[in-house]
Short mmCIF file of C-alpha atoms in Angstrom, two decimals:
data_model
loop_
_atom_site.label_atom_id
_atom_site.label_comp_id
_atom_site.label_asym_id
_atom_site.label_seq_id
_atom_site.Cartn_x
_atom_site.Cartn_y
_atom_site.Cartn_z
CA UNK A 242 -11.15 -45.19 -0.22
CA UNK A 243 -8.32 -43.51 -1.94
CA UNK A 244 -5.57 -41.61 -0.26
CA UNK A 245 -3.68 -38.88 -1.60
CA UNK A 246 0.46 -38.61 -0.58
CA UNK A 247 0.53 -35.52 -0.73
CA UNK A 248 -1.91 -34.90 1.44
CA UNK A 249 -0.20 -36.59 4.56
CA UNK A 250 1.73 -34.52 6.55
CA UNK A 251 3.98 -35.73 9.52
CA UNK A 252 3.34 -32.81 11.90
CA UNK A 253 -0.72 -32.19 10.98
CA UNK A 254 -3.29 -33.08 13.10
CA UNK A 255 -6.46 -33.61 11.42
CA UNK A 256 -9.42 -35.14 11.17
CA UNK A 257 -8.75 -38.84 10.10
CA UNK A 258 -6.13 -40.95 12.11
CA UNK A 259 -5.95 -45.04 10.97
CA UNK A 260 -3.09 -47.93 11.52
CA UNK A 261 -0.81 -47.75 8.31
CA UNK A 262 -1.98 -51.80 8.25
CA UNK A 263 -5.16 -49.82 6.42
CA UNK A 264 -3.26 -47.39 3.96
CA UNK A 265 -2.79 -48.80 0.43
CA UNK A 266 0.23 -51.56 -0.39
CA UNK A 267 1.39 -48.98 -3.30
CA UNK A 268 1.31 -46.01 -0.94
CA UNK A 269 3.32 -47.36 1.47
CA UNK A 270 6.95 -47.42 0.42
CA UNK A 271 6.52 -43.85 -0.31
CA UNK A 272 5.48 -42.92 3.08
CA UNK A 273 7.97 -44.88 5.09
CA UNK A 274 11.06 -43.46 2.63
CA UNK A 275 9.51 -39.32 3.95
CA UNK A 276 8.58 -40.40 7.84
CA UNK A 277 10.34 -44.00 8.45
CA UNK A 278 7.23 -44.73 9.88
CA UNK A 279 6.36 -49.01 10.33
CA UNK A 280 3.65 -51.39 10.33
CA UNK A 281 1.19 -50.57 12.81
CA UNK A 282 2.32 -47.22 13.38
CA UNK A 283 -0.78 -44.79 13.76
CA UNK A 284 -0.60 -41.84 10.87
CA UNK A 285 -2.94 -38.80 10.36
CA UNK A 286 -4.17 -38.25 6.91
CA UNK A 287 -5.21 -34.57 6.22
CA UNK A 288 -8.67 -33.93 4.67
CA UNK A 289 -9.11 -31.00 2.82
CA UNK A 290 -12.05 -29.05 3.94
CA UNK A 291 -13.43 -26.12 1.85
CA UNK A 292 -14.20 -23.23 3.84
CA UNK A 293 -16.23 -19.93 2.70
CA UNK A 294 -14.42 -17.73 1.22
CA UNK A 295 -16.05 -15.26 3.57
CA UNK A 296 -14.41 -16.88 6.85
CA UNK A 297 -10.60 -17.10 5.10
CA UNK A 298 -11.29 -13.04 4.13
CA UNK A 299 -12.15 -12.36 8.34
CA UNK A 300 -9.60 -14.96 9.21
CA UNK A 301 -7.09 -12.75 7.27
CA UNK A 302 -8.23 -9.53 8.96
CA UNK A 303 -7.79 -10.60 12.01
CA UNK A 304 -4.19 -11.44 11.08
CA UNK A 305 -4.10 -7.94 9.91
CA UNK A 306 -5.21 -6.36 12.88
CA UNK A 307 -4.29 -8.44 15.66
CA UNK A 308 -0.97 -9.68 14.89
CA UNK A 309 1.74 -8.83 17.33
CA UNK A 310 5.38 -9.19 18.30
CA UNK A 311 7.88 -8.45 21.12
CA UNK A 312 8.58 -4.59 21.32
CA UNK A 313 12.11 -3.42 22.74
CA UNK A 314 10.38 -3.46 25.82
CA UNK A 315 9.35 -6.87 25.97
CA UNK A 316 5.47 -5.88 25.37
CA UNK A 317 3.59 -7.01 22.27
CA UNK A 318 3.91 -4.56 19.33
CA UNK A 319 0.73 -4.70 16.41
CA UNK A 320 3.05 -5.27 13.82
CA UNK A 321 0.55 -4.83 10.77
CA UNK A 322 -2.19 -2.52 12.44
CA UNK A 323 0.11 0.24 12.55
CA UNK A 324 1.24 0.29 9.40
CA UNK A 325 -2.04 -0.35 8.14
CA UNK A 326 -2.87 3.30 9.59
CA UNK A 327 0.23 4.66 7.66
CA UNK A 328 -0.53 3.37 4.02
CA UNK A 329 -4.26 4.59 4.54
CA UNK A 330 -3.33 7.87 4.87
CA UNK A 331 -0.56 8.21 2.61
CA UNK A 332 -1.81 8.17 -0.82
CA UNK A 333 2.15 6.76 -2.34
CA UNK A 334 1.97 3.58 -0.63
CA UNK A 335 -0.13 1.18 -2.72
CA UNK A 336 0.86 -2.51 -0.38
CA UNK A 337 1.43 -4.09 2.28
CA UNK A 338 4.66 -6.86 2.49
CA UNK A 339 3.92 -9.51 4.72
CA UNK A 340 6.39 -12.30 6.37
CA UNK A 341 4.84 -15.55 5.22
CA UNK A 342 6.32 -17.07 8.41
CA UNK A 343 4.51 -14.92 10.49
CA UNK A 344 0.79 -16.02 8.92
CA UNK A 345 1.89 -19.22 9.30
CA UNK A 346 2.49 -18.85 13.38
CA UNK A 347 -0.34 -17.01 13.50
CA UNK A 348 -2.84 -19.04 11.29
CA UNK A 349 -1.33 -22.11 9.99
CA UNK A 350 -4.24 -23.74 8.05
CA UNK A 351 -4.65 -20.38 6.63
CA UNK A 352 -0.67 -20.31 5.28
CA UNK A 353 -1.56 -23.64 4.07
CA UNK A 354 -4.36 -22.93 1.72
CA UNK A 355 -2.50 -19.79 0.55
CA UNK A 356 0.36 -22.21 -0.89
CA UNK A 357 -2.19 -25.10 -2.37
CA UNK A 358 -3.99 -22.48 -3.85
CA UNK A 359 -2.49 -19.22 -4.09
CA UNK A 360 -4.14 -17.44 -6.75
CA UNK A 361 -7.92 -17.78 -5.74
CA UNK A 362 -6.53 -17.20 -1.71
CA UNK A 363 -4.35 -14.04 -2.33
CA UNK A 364 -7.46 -12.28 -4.30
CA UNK A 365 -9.27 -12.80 -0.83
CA UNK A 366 -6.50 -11.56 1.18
CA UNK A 367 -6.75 -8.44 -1.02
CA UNK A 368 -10.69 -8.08 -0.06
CA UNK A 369 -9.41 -7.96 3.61
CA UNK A 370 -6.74 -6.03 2.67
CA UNK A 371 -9.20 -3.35 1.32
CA UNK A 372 -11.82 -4.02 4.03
CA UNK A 373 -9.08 -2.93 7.06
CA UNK A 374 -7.58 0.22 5.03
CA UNK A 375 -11.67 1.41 4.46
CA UNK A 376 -12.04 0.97 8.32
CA UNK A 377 -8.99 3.64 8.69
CA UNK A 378 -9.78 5.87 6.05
CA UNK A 379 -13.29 5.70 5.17
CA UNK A 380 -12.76 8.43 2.27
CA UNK A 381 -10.76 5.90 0.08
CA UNK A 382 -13.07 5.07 -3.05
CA UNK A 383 -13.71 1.62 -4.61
CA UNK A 384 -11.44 2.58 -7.38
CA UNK A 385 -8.67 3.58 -4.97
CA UNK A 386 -9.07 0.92 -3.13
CA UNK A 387 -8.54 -1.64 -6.40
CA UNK A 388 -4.88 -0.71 -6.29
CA UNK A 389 -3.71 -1.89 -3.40
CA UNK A 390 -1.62 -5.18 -3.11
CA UNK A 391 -0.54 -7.73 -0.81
CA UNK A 392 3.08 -8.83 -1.14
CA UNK A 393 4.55 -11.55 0.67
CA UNK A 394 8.46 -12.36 1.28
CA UNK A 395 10.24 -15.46 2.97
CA UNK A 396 8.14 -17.42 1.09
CA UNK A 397 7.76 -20.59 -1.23
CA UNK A 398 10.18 -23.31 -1.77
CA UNK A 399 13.44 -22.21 -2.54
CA UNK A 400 14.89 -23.32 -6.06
CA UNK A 401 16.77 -22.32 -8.76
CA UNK A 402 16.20 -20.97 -12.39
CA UNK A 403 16.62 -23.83 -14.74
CA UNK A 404 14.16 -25.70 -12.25
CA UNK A 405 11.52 -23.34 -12.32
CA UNK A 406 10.95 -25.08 -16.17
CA UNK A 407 9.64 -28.54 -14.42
CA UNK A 408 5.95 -29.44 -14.95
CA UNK A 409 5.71 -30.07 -11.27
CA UNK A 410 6.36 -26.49 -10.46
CA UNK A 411 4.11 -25.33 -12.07
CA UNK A 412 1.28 -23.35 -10.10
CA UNK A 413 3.23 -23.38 -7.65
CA UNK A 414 4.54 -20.11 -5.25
CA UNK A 415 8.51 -20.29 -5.66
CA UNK A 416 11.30 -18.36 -4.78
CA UNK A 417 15.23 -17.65 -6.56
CA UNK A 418 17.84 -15.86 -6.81
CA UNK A 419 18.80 -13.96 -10.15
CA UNK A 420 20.45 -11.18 -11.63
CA UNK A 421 18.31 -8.57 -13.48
CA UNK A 422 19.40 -8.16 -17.41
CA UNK A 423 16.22 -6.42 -18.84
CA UNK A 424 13.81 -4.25 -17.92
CA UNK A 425 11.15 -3.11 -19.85
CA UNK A 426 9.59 0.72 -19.67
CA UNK A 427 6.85 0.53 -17.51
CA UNK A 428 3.25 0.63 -19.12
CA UNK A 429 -0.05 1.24 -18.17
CA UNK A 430 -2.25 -2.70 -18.80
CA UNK A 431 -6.21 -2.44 -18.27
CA UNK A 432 -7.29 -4.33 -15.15
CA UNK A 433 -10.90 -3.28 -15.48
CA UNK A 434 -13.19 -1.80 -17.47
CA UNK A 435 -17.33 -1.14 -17.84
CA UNK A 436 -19.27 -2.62 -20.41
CA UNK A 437 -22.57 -1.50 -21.92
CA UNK A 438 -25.24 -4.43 -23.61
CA UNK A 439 -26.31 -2.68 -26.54
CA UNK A 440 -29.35 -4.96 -26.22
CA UNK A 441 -30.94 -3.89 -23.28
CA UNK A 442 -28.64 -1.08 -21.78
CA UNK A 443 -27.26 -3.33 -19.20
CA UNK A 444 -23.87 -2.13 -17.51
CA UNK A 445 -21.77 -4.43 -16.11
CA UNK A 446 -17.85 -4.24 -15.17
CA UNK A 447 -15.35 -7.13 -15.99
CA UNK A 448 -11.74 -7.12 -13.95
CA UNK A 449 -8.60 -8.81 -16.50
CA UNK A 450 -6.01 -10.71 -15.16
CA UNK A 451 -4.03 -11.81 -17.95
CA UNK A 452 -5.30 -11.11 -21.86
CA UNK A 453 -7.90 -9.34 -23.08
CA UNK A 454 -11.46 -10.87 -23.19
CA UNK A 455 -14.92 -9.54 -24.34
CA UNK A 456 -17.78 -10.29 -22.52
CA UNK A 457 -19.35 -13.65 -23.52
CA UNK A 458 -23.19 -12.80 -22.68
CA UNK A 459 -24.95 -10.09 -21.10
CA UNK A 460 -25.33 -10.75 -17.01
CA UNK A 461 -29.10 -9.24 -17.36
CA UNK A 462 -31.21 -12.87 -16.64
CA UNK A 463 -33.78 -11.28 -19.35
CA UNK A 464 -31.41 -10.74 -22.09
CA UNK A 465 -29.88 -12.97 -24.89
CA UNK A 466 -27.59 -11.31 -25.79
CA UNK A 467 -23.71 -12.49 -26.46
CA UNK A 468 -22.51 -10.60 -29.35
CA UNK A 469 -23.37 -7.33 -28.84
CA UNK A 470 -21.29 -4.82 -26.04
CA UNK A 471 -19.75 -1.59 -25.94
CA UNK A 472 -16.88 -0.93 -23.57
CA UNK A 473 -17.15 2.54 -21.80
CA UNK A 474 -13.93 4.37 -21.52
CA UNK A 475 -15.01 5.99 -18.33
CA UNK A 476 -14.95 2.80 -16.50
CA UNK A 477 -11.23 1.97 -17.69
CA UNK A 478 -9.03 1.49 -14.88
CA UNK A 479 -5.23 0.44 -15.37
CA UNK A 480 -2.28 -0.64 -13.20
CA UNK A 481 1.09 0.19 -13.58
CA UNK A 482 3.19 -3.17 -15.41
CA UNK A 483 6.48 -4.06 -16.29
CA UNK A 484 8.23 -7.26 -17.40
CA UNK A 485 11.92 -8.18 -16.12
CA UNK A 486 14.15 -10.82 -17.58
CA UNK A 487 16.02 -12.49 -14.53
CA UNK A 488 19.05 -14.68 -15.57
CA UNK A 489 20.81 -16.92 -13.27
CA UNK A 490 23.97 -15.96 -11.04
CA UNK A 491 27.29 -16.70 -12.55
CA UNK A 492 28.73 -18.43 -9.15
CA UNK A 493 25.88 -20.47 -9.40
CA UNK A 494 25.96 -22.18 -12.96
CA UNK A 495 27.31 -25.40 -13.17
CA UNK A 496 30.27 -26.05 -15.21
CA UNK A 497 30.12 -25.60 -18.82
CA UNK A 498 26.27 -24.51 -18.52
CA UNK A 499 25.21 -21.07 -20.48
CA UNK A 500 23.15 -19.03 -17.91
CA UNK A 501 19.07 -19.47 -18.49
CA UNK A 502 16.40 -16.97 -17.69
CA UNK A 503 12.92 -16.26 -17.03
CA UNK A 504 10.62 -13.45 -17.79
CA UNK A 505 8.76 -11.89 -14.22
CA UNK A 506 5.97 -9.43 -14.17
CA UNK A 507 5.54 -7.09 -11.80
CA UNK A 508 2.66 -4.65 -10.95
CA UNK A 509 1.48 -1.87 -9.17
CA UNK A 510 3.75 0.15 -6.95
CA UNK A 511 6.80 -2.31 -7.43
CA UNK A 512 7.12 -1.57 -11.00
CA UNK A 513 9.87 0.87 -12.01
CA UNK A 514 12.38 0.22 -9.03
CA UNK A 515 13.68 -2.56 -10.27
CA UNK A 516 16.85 -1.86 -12.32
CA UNK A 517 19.51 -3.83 -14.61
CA UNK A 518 22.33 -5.68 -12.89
CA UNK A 519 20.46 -5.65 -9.48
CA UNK A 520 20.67 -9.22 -7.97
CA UNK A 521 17.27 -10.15 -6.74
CA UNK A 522 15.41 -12.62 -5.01
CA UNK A 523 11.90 -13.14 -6.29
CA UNK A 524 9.15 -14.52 -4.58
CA UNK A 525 6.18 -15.46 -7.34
CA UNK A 526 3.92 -17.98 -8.74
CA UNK A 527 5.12 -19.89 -12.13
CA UNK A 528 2.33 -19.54 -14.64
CA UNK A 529 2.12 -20.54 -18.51
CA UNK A 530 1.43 -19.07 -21.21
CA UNK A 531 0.91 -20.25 -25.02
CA UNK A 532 3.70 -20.29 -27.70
CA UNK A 533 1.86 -20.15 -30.42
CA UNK A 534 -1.73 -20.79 -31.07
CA UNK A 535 -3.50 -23.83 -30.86
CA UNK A 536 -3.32 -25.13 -34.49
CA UNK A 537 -4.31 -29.22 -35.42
CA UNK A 538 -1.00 -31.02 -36.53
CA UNK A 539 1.05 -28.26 -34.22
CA UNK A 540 1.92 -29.24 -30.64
CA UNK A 541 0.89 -27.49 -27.71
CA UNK A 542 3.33 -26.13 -26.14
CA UNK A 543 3.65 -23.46 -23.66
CA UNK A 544 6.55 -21.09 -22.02
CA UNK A 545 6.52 -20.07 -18.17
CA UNK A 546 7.33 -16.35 -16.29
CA UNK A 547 6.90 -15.34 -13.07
CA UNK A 548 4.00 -13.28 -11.75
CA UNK A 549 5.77 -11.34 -9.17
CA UNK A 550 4.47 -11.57 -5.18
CA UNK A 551 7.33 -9.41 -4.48
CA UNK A 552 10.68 -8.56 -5.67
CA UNK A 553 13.60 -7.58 -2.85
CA UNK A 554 17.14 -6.64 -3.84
CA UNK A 555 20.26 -7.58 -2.35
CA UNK A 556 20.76 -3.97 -1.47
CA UNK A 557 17.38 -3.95 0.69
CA UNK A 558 13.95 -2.66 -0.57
CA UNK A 559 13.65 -3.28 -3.98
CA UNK A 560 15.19 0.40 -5.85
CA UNK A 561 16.71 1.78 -2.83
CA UNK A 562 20.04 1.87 -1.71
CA UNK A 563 21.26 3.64 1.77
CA UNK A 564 24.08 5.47 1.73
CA UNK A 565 25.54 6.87 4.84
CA UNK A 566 27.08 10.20 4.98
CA UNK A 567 30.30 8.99 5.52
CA UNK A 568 29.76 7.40 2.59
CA UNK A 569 28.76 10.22 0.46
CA UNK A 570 32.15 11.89 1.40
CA UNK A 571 34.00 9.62 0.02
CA UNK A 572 32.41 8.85 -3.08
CA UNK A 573 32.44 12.75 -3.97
CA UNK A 574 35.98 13.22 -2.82
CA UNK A 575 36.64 10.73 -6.22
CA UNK A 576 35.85 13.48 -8.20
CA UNK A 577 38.95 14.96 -8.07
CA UNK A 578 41.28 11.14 -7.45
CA UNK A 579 43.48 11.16 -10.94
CA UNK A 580 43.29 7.73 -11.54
CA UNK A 581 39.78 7.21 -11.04
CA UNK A 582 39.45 5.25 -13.57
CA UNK A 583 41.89 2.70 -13.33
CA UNK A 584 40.47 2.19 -9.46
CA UNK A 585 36.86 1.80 -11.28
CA UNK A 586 38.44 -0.69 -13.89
CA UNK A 587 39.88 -2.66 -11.11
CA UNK A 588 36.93 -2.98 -9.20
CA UNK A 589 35.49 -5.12 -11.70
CA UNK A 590 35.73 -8.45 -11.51
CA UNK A 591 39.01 -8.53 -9.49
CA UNK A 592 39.05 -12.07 -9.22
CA UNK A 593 40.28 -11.77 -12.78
CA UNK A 594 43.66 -10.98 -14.41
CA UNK A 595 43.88 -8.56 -16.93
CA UNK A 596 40.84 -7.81 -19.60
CA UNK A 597 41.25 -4.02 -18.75
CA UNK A 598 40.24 -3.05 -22.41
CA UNK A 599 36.78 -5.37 -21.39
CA UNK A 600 36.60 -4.09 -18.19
CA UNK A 601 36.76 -0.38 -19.46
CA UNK A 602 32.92 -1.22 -21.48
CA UNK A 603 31.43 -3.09 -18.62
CA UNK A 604 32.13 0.42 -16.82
CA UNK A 605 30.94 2.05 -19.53
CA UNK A 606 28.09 -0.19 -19.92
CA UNK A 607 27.27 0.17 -15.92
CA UNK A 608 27.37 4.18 -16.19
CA UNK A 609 24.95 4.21 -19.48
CA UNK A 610 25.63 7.01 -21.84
CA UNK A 611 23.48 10.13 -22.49
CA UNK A 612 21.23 10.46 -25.45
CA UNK A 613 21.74 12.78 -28.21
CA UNK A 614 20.09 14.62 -30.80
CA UNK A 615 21.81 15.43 -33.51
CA UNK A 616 21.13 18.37 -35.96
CA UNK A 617 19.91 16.30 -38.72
CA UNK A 618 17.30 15.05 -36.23
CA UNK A 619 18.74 12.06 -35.49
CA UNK A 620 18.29 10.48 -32.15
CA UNK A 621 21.33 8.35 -30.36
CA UNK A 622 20.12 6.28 -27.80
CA UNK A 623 22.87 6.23 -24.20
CA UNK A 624 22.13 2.35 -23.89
CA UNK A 625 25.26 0.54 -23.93
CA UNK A 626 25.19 -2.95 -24.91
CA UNK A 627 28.12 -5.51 -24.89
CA UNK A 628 28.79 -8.47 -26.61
CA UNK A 629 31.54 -10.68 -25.52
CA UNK A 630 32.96 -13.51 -27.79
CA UNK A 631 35.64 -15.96 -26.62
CA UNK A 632 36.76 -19.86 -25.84
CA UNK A 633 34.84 -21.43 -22.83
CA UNK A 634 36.20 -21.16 -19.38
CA UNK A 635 38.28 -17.80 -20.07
CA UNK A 636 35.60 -15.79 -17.60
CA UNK A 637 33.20 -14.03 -19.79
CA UNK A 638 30.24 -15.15 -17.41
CA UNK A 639 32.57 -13.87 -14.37
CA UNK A 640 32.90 -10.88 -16.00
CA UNK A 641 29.49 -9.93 -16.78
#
């Protein structure tokens, strides 16, 4: 029999339980050095059960529905249900952000099979998703209904940038820390569309998650045909999509390092509020994607991003900042302050001497300019961009 490590858990109780006497020589060392466990101690060995796909979509529900915690009065609150109601009804909430520690008190198997396989399980947890918002709202359509997301936060294994490279992550749900450099406009990507067989008349729909694919053969069991389809432009529907470019934190580079970065793709409802220079934390799952093509003679290698679970800002919710009134008042009553700008140049980067010619374009580069047209028809763009050239170690990282 062989035995998987990383399939033994120290706190799991499951269906196998042996004397380590019976565990494999080579396995051994590895599992004393995680549980400083000894001969003729008893371990449990999970074993991975599937389970239709049917009972982890209820299981999920009733997580949805039933879910509670303490209220200020001590009584238990439906922490889910209720807002369930409210993004059923309101037609500019497209998800639903869920505390990973909470599914894991509530269902821990469940939690687990999310992280060992979280692509195939979160596509589930959206069919239960949909399933409790059509219980509330019965006059949502199917195509409504296809936008709506499930987000998760305070969850993954926590790591940082450069690691996210490692072929061991890979797959995997992570989560970092970064600071947002680019954004790119948001655009409309197909997520599914209807296609006709131009054989037999057949229609059939096909849902994208990453590229662009035609259909392969025609689902009709009497038809032959592969070659031949149409796609229907009334059955197009799209999702909102953006890509970010997330570059590690300057305090946390180590010496002499230049700061790396990874690309993160966000959809639906999340797209758009994340701006440049926001410090995030990102909660995703590392996925590849080719180079180049697959060529004989050319190796085959691939780059990573991040496809986005759910994005929050250091500020709070990711694009929104609260300011209180008192607040307000005094950022207005700056209007008229003489030396505005020299406060503004010394709030940047005051940790560092000097640079006040350098800090004057990071200000300018944090305002943005305005675009212009000129008579000629010209266009000038009001993006700033900076480029800062000097010896290592004189705090152009810091800076920026």
């Amino acid at each position: 029999m062989v035995y998987d490590s990383m399939s033994i858990h120290q706190n799991h109780i499951s269906m196998l339980s042996l004397e380590i006497k019976y565990l494999p020589i080579m396995l051994f060392p590895k599992i004393k050095r995680s549980f400083n466990i000894r001969w003729g101690d008893y371990v449990v060995i999970e074993e991975h059960v599937e389970i239709p796909e049917k009972e982890i979509e209820d299981r999920f529900l009733d997580f949805l529905l039933n879910f509670t915690v303490p209220d200020e009065k001590g009584f238990g609150k439906n922490k889910y249900a209720e807002e369930l109601q409210l993004i059923a009804t309101d037609e500019t909430k497209r998800s639903i952000l869920i505390d990973y520690t909470d599914l894991a008190l509530y269902d821990p198997d469940l939690a687990t099979r999310f992280i060992q396989n979280p692509e195939k399980i979160l596509r589930i947890f959206e069919r239960a998703f949909r399933r409790a918002l059509k219980m509330m709202n019965e006059d949502l359509t199917d195509v409504v209904l296809r936008k709506y997301r499930v987000r998760f936060k305070n969850i993954g294994k926590t790591i940082s940038i450069r690691e996210l490279h490692r072929a061991e992550n890979l797959g995997r749900i992570v989560s970092f820390r970064g600071i947002v450099v680019k954004a790119v406009k948001v655009k409309p990507i197909l997520r599914r569309a209807l296609f006709r067989c131009l054989s037999c008349g057949f229609v059939f729909p096909i849902e994208f998650e990453g590229e662009f694919q035609k259909p392969s053969e025609c689902p009709n069991p009497a038809c032959d045909n592969t070659t031949r389809f149409e796609m229907l432009k009334d059955g197009m529907e799209f999702e909102e999509f953006q890509e970010l470019t997330i570059q590690e934190l300057p305090e946390e580079l180590p010496p002499g390092q230049l700061p790396q970065s990874v690309n993160v793709v966000i959809w639906g409802d999340l797209a758009g509020k994340i701006r440049p220079g926001e410090r995030v934390t990102v909660y995703g799952i590392i996925k590849t994607v080719l180079e180049k093509p697959l060529k004989a003679g050319r190796r085959p290698l691939f780059d990573i991003f991040i496809d986005a679970l759910y994005i929050e800002a250091e500020t709070g919710e990711a694009g929104e900042i609260e300011i209180t009134e008192d607040e307000k008042e005094k950022i207005l009553s700056l209007r008229n302050d003489p030396n505005l700008e020299e406060k503004i140049v010394r709030s940047i980067a005051p940790s560092i001497y000097g640079y006040e010619m350098i800090k004057k374009a990071i200000a300018a580069l944090l305002f943005g300019g305005v675009p212009k047209i000129l008579p000629d028809g010209t266009r000038i763009r009001g993006t700033i961009n900076i480029l800062l050239i000097g010896d290592p170690g004189t705090g152009k990282s810091q800076l920026l």
